[in-house]
XYZ file of C-alpha atoms in Angstrom:
450
model
C 0.000 0.000 0.000
C 1.548 3.301 -1.058
C 1.385 6.584 0.836
C -1.670 7.859 -1.057
C -3.705 4.746 -0.292
C -2.663 4.782 3.358
C -3.704 8.421 3.728
C -7.027 7.707 2.044
C -7.873 4.833 4.400
C -6.661 6.800 7.416
C -8.777 9.785 6.395
C -11.915 7.670 6.053
C -11.266 6.075 9.435
C -10.834 9.483 11.087
C -14.040 10.667 9.419
C -15.910 7.695 10.872
C -14.448 8.336 14.339
C -15.284 12.041 14.134
C -18.908 11.344 13.190
C -19.382 8.975 16.091
C -17.610 11.056 18.697
C -19.456 14.212 17.671
C -22.785 12.408 18.048
C -21.865 11.079 21.491
C -20.601 14.369 22.874
C -23.472 16.349 21.386
C -26.487 14.156 22.215
C -25.555 11.569 24.853
C -24.645 12.867 28.289
C -25.425 10.175 30.830
C -25.979 6.465 31.346
C -28.722 5.412 33.797
C -26.470 3.441 36.154
C -29.388 2.750 38.479
C -31.112 0.697 35.806
C -30.405 -2.913 34.931
C -29.582 -3.218 31.235
C -26.904 -4.295 28.797
C -25.353 -0.811 28.696
C -24.606 -0.900 32.404
C -23.520 -4.543 32.165
C -20.600 -3.839 29.833
C -19.529 -0.589 31.485
C -19.495 -1.877 35.067
C -18.194 -5.372 34.267
C -15.196 -3.925 32.412
C -14.292 -1.791 35.417
C -14.771 -4.718 37.806
C -12.455 -6.794 35.628
C -9.725 -4.158 35.848
C -10.244 -3.926 39.608
C -9.307 -7.594 39.872
C -12.792 -9.056 40.418
C -12.867 -11.115 37.244
C -16.063 -11.322 35.216
C -18.405 -10.345 38.038
C -22.154 -9.764 37.876
C -22.446 -5.953 37.729
C -26.036 -5.884 38.951
C -25.423 -7.951 42.059
C -22.424 -5.734 42.769
C -24.099 -2.395 42.032
C -27.331 -3.116 43.918
C -26.214 -5.474 46.695
C -22.422 -5.159 46.827
C -21.967 -8.876 46.104
C -19.310 -10.337 43.832
C -20.845 -13.172 41.842
C -19.411 -14.633 38.609
C -21.276 -13.878 35.409
C -21.488 -15.088 31.849
C -24.378 -12.845 30.904
C -22.596 -12.062 27.650
C -19.497 -13.356 25.866
C -16.331 -11.597 27.099
C -14.968 -9.874 23.995
C -16.426 -6.393 24.321
C -15.932 -6.380 28.086
C -12.228 -7.171 27.614
C -11.938 -4.427 24.995
C -13.484 -1.821 27.312
C -11.296 -3.033 30.165
C -8.215 -2.025 28.159
C -9.485 1.558 28.162
C -10.322 1.277 31.862
C -6.816 -0.041 32.580
C -5.453 3.129 30.972
C -7.588 5.215 33.340
C -10.304 5.880 30.733
C -13.048 4.186 32.728
C -15.923 6.679 32.670
C -19.174 6.307 30.760
C -18.004 8.935 28.276
C -14.710 7.187 27.604
C -16.414 3.842 27.124
C -18.755 5.472 24.624
C -15.777 6.876 22.762
C -14.162 3.443 22.889
C -17.228 1.913 21.251
C -17.209 4.523 18.513
C -13.494 4.069 17.905
C -13.687 0.339 17.261
C -16.945 0.645 15.315
C -15.317 3.185 12.986
C -12.523 0.766 12.135
C -14.961 -1.184 9.936
C -14.237 1.300 7.130
C -10.807 -0.313 6.669
C -11.773 -3.869 5.595
C -14.718 -2.561 3.562
C -12.442 -0.207 1.648
C -9.810 -2.869 1.117
C -12.282 -5.448 -0.166
C -14.149 -3.075 -2.480
C -10.887 -1.934 -4.040
C -9.705 -5.515 -4.395
C -12.909 -6.572 -6.148
C -13.704 -3.363 -8.050
C -11.779 -0.076 -7.965
C -10.713 2.824 -5.785
C -13.838 4.896 -6.462
C -16.096 2.096 -5.265
C -13.853 1.667 -2.223
C -14.209 5.343 -1.319
C -17.995 5.147 -1.703
C -18.099 2.155 0.623
C -15.882 3.759 3.244
C -17.936 6.960 3.246
C -21.088 4.851 3.612
C -19.611 2.969 6.555
C -18.644 6.264 8.180
C -21.999 8.010 7.740
C -24.770 5.359 7.686
C -26.735 6.065 10.914
C -27.624 2.453 11.838
C -23.891 1.757 12.073
C -23.234 4.446 14.693
C -26.517 4.795 16.595
C -25.676 1.944 18.976
C -22.122 3.023 19.799
C -23.147 5.652 22.323
C -25.087 3.029 24.259
C -22.010 0.934 25.156
C -23.097 -2.289 23.484
C -21.158 -5.178 21.977
C -22.681 -4.358 18.595
C -19.970 -1.694 18.286
C -17.341 -4.416 18.218
C -19.319 -6.744 15.999
C -19.506 -4.166 13.166
C -15.766 -4.383 12.309
C -15.806 -8.135 12.974
C -18.536 -8.529 10.334
C -16.558 -6.332 7.924
C -13.290 -8.213 8.478
C -15.201 -11.479 8.064
C -16.146 -10.396 4.538
C -12.498 -9.568 3.801
C -11.063 -12.843 5.086
C -13.867 -14.934 3.568
C -13.157 -13.554 0.111
C -9.480 -14.299 0.565
C -10.377 -17.912 1.350
C -12.679 -17.998 -1.663
C -9.795 -16.858 -3.881
C -7.225 -19.166 -2.302
C -8.262 -21.723 0.368
C -4.799 -22.040 1.879
C -4.233 -23.060 5.489
C -3.094 -19.542 6.324
C -6.202 -17.861 4.950
C -8.531 -20.422 6.504
C -6.807 -19.849 9.846
C -7.262 -16.074 9.516
C -10.987 -16.458 8.867
C -11.337 -18.961 11.721
C -9.638 -16.615 14.165
C -11.917 -13.747 13.132
C -15.037 -15.863 13.534
C -13.789 -17.036 16.932
C -13.382 -13.415 17.980
C -16.923 -12.800 16.781
C -18.251 -15.717 18.831
C -16.438 -14.344 21.878
C -18.086 -10.963 21.313
C -21.689 -11.907 20.534
C -23.384 -15.282 20.591
C -24.979 -15.192 17.150
C -21.715 -14.995 15.091
C -21.102 -18.567 16.202
C -23.532 -19.508 13.445
C -21.018 -18.287 10.860
C -18.881 -21.362 11.494
C -21.724 -23.347 9.919
C -23.178 -20.793 7.499
C -19.869 -19.493 6.114
C -16.651 -21.228 7.135
C -17.676 -24.842 6.563
C -19.504 -24.207 3.243
C -16.751 -22.035 1.783
C -14.242 -24.857 2.381
C -16.411 -27.889 1.648
C -17.790 -26.415 -1.594
C -14.509 -25.011 -2.929
C -13.869 -26.361 -6.409
C -10.080 -26.100 -6.251
C -9.876 -28.602 -3.374
C -10.357 -32.327 -3.555
C -12.592 -33.956 -0.955
C -9.719 -35.030 1.257
C -8.365 -31.492 1.389
C -11.838 -30.091 2.047
C -12.450 -32.400 4.991
C -8.926 -31.923 6.381
C -9.136 -28.124 6.254
C -12.629 -28.113 7.752
C -11.548 -30.284 10.661
C -8.429 -28.147 11.127
C -10.534 -24.985 11.253
C -12.826 -26.633 13.808
C -9.842 -27.513 15.978
C -8.503 -23.951 15.812
C -11.928 -22.581 16.770
C -12.222 -24.950 19.716
C -8.782 -23.938 20.959
C -9.746 -20.266 20.722
C -13.029 -20.729 22.576
C -11.752 -23.268 25.111
C -10.495 -20.872 27.856
C -13.827 -19.034 28.149
C -15.980 -22.132 27.746
C -13.813 -24.034 30.245
C -14.147 -21.227 32.776
C -17.929 -21.257 32.405
C -18.242 -25.029 32.689
C -16.135 -24.967 35.851
C -17.953 -21.977 37.373
C -21.684 -22.469 36.909
C -24.105 -25.127 38.121
C -25.706 -25.697 34.714
C -23.633 -26.346 31.550
C -22.744 -22.906 30.206
C -20.732 -22.352 27.040
C -20.486 -18.871 25.485
C -23.154 -17.160 27.632
C -26.207 -17.772 29.764
C -28.177 -15.285 27.656
C -30.247 -17.570 25.357
C -32.783 -18.423 28.036
C -33.230 -14.813 29.089
C -33.559 -13.576 25.504
C -35.890 -16.304 24.284
C -38.177 -15.822 27.268
C -38.589 -12.129 26.441
C -39.747 -12.900 22.914
C -42.079 -15.813 23.545
C -45.283 -15.086 25.424
C -48.821 -14.012 24.624
C -47.853 -10.334 24.353
C -45.352 -10.996 21.528
C -47.453 -13.464 19.553
C -50.310 -11.056 18.858
C -51.348 -7.457 19.368
C -49.172 -4.368 19.293
C -45.983 -6.201 20.358
C -46.216 -8.930 17.709
C -42.654 -9.870 16.696
C -41.075 -7.680 19.382
C -40.259 -8.403 23.043
C -42.209 -7.654 26.186
C -41.053 -7.111 29.782
C -44.141 -8.968 30.957
C -42.672 -12.140 29.417
C -39.887 -11.955 32.003
C -41.239 -13.496 35.188
C -37.958 -12.788 36.961
C -38.779 -9.119 37.198
C -41.804 -8.087 39.211
C -41.182 -4.410 38.426
C -41.399 -4.638 34.604
C -37.748 -3.690 34.037
C -35.046 -6.001 32.743
C -33.795 -7.225 36.092
C -32.306 -10.453 34.828
C -29.872 -11.314 37.582
C -30.800 -9.507 40.785
C -31.590 -12.224 43.319
C -34.208 -10.226 45.211
C -36.243 -9.875 41.988
C -36.585 -13.608 41.435
C -40.043 -14.928 41.929
C -40.768 -18.255 43.551
C -41.393 -19.812 40.134
C -37.637 -20.119 39.544
C -35.340 -22.648 41.253
C -32.589 -21.520 43.576
C -29.117 -21.321 42.098
C -26.749 -19.129 40.099
C -27.611 -17.311 36.897
C -27.078 -20.476 34.822
C -29.825 -22.267 36.771
C -32.244 -19.405 36.199
C -31.181 -19.229 32.546
C -31.803 -22.939 32.040
C -35.259 -22.649 33.628
C -36.067 -19.661 31.421
C -34.916 -21.562 28.345
C -37.151 -24.502 29.234
C -40.072 -22.125 29.745
C -39.472 -20.428 26.379
C -39.108 -23.725 24.521
C -42.278 -25.056 26.141
C -44.165 -21.955 25.003
C -42.793 -22.294 21.473
C -43.769 -25.963 21.402
C -47.284 -25.125 22.513
C -47.657 -22.489 19.766
C -46.023 -24.105 16.741
C -48.913 -23.144 14.480
C -48.238 -19.467 15.203
C -44.517 -19.593 14.400
C -44.804 -18.573 10.713
C -46.723 -15.440 11.680
C -44.404 -14.542 14.559
C -41.177 -15.241 12.642
C -42.414 -13.187 9.679
C -43.214 -10.303 12.021
C -39.761 -10.507 13.645
C -37.970 -10.502 10.300
C -40.251 -7.758 9.047
C -39.454 -5.604 12.064
C -35.694 -6.075 11.832
C -35.753 -5.154 8.123
C -38.100 -2.215 8.625
C -40.887 -3.835 6.618
C -43.409 -4.508 9.396
C -44.673 -1.687 11.619
C -41.514 0.361 10.988
C -42.785 3.494 12.718
C -43.761 1.582 15.836
C -40.365 -0.155 15.893
C -38.742 3.268 15.544
C -40.769 4.478 18.531
C -39.559 1.463 20.501
C -35.968 2.281 19.501
C -36.404 5.682 21.112
C -38.192 4.434 24.234
C -36.545 1.090 24.996
C -33.178 1.507 23.270
C -32.775 5.165 24.391
C -31.851 6.446 20.942
C -32.300 10.029 19.777
C -35.535 10.561 17.835
C -33.944 12.419 14.920
C -31.230 9.759 14.575
C -33.821 6.992 14.431
C -35.886 8.772 11.760
C -32.876 9.584 9.583
C -31.554 6.070 10.108
C -34.809 4.512 8.901
C -34.784 6.412 5.606
C -31.071 5.745 5.168
C -31.711 2.040 5.774
C -34.363 1.902 3.059
C -32.120 3.674 0.532
C -29.139 1.430 1.259
C -31.190 -1.787 1.312
C -32.817 -1.028 -2.048
C -29.452 -0.210 -3.625
C -28.010 -3.397 -2.159
C -30.341 -5.493 -4.331
C -28.672 -4.211 -7.512
C -25.304 -4.441 -5.787
C -25.880 -8.153 -5.182
C -26.537 -8.648 -8.921
C -23.272 -6.912 -9.789
C -21.424 -8.779 -7.061
C -22.622 -12.131 -8.350
C -20.970 -11.459 -11.706
C -17.632 -10.820 -10.019
C -17.381 -13.271 -7.128
C -19.278 -15.480 -4.696
C -22.279 -14.154 -2.769
C -21.756 -16.667 0.032
C -19.861 -14.291 2.405
C -22.383 -11.442 2.174
C -25.323 -13.850 2.313
C -23.940 -15.606 5.391
C -23.165 -12.428 7.330
C -26.502 -10.802 6.505
C -28.350 -14.078 6.994
C -26.943 -14.506 10.492
C -28.480 -11.194 11.555
C -31.842 -12.017 10.034
C -31.828 -15.537 11.477
C -31.021 -14.144 14.924
C -34.064 -11.880 14.767
C -36.227 -14.729 13.484
C -35.273 -16.862 16.482
C -35.474 -14.134 19.130
C -37.305 -10.870 18.315
C -37.120 -8.029 15.846
C -35.029 -5.194 17.259
C -33.000 -3.159 14.784
C -29.633 -3.529 16.497
C -29.758 -7.240 15.737
C -29.526 -6.166 12.080
C -26.004 -4.730 12.262
C -24.266 -7.545 10.403
C -26.789 -7.124 7.614
C -26.316 -3.336 7.754
C -22.616 -3.797 7.018
C -23.524 -5.990 4.047
C -26.166 -3.538 2.800
C -23.698 -0.636 2.830
C -21.083 -2.795 1.110
C -23.500 -3.875 -1.644
C -24.921 -0.360 -2.022
C -21.383 0.870 -2.690
C -21.014 -1.865 -5.307
C -24.249 -0.704 -6.943
C -23.340 2.987 -6.966
C -19.809 2.240 -8.148
C -21.163 0.120 -11.011
C -23.541 2.883 -12.090
C -20.762 5.458 -12.045
C -18.484 3.112 -13.965
C -21.192 2.748 -16.576
C -21.983 6.406 -17.074
C -18.665 7.982 -16.022
C -15.913 5.433 -16.614
C -12.613 5.911 -14.858
C -10.013 7.080 -17.355
C -7.038 4.784 -17.729
C -3.746 6.350 -16.573
C -1.179 7.360 -19.125
C 1.314 4.691 -20.092
C 4.169 6.356 -18.233
C 1.999 6.616 -15.082
C 0.786 3.035 -14.997
C 1.987 0.713 -12.271
C 4.327 -2.126 -13.127
C 2.501 -5.353 -13.975
C 1.445 -7.167 -10.823
C 1.856 -4.086 -8.613
C -0.939 -2.633 -6.519
C -1.227 0.315 -4.167
C -3.712 -1.670 -2.076
C -3.044 -4.988 -0.357
C -4.337 -8.183 -1.877
């Protein structure tokens, strides 16, 4: 990469950081520490980790002063925030800035991949889109792991296309490590091992079947080694078998009850589904909030009971699943009750009204453009990486409930494909002039990495 390309990527990254930090400092001024939510979870747990308490339940500590182990979420984003806390940057504001900083880094792999597949103009369009598209920065001020998953999704596209071009051990290892980081950041990226990594190896035409099976098993071994420390800690710590997180039971319970299968909350979640909380807030772990319906034990015991309850409800309402799943997917894509979902984003997710409204229109524009981008992309390379990353987000909503921040992996893909579409249109009507012979690069040279 020459100096010009480096400055271009650096400039786009700084633009993305500036957009996010301006939004945080202008519109977000406090975090309701007294409430029990994911925002507080990451902020407090990161500081407890730096203070030497390990991964401790922030709600038990904040409300009751107790130090209890937690696996409420995978550890990746907590560890990332703890690095900032270790440097003394442990306030709510600094953790917001930390989220924006890592979220902004997604412009780098998007720019690299678009230039590799198309040209510099398309790369610039994609990087500007990643910097400015509201759905990609609206969550960062809320201190959520989605901020870290945005660049993970973008780097996944980059490494997956490298494997598609050349399924060497090195490139397969790179993709496996990135997916492992994703699984240690959010639970749903674990699906990409099955929706992306395995298919891209097993279906690769340049490999014979022995090589396909060998590389797939090798990737599985690498992934298990990466996940083993966290999974081993959880299995040794909690009463019920716990792997990446105890969250599935808590999440599935919130999306599976009468309130979410019909009426105004169809396809969404409802606090009344959560029998743990008698106050109607999301008090997942506080012991004093547990009702007598749950067995005694640590958070894994409660999580297992919640999971059983959710699965029982699903089993009793199988005939309603098509309707509910369609509503969830419709909500996450902005196709079912979009204005109501936007209202919920403001009320439940604590987003700024103007950001939500602008983000909704931006989402529609990018998603529509992405359809043409997918057509162009199919002529150039495989659609498997973009389909897998976007599909994981949509599948997550279909299984749980339709909130827009579950769409972030798909948002990265939509921006990427929209850039492909716009770049193709510009190439058609305003082709890039070829450089003069004395200005052309030597054969095989490139200012961008391959």
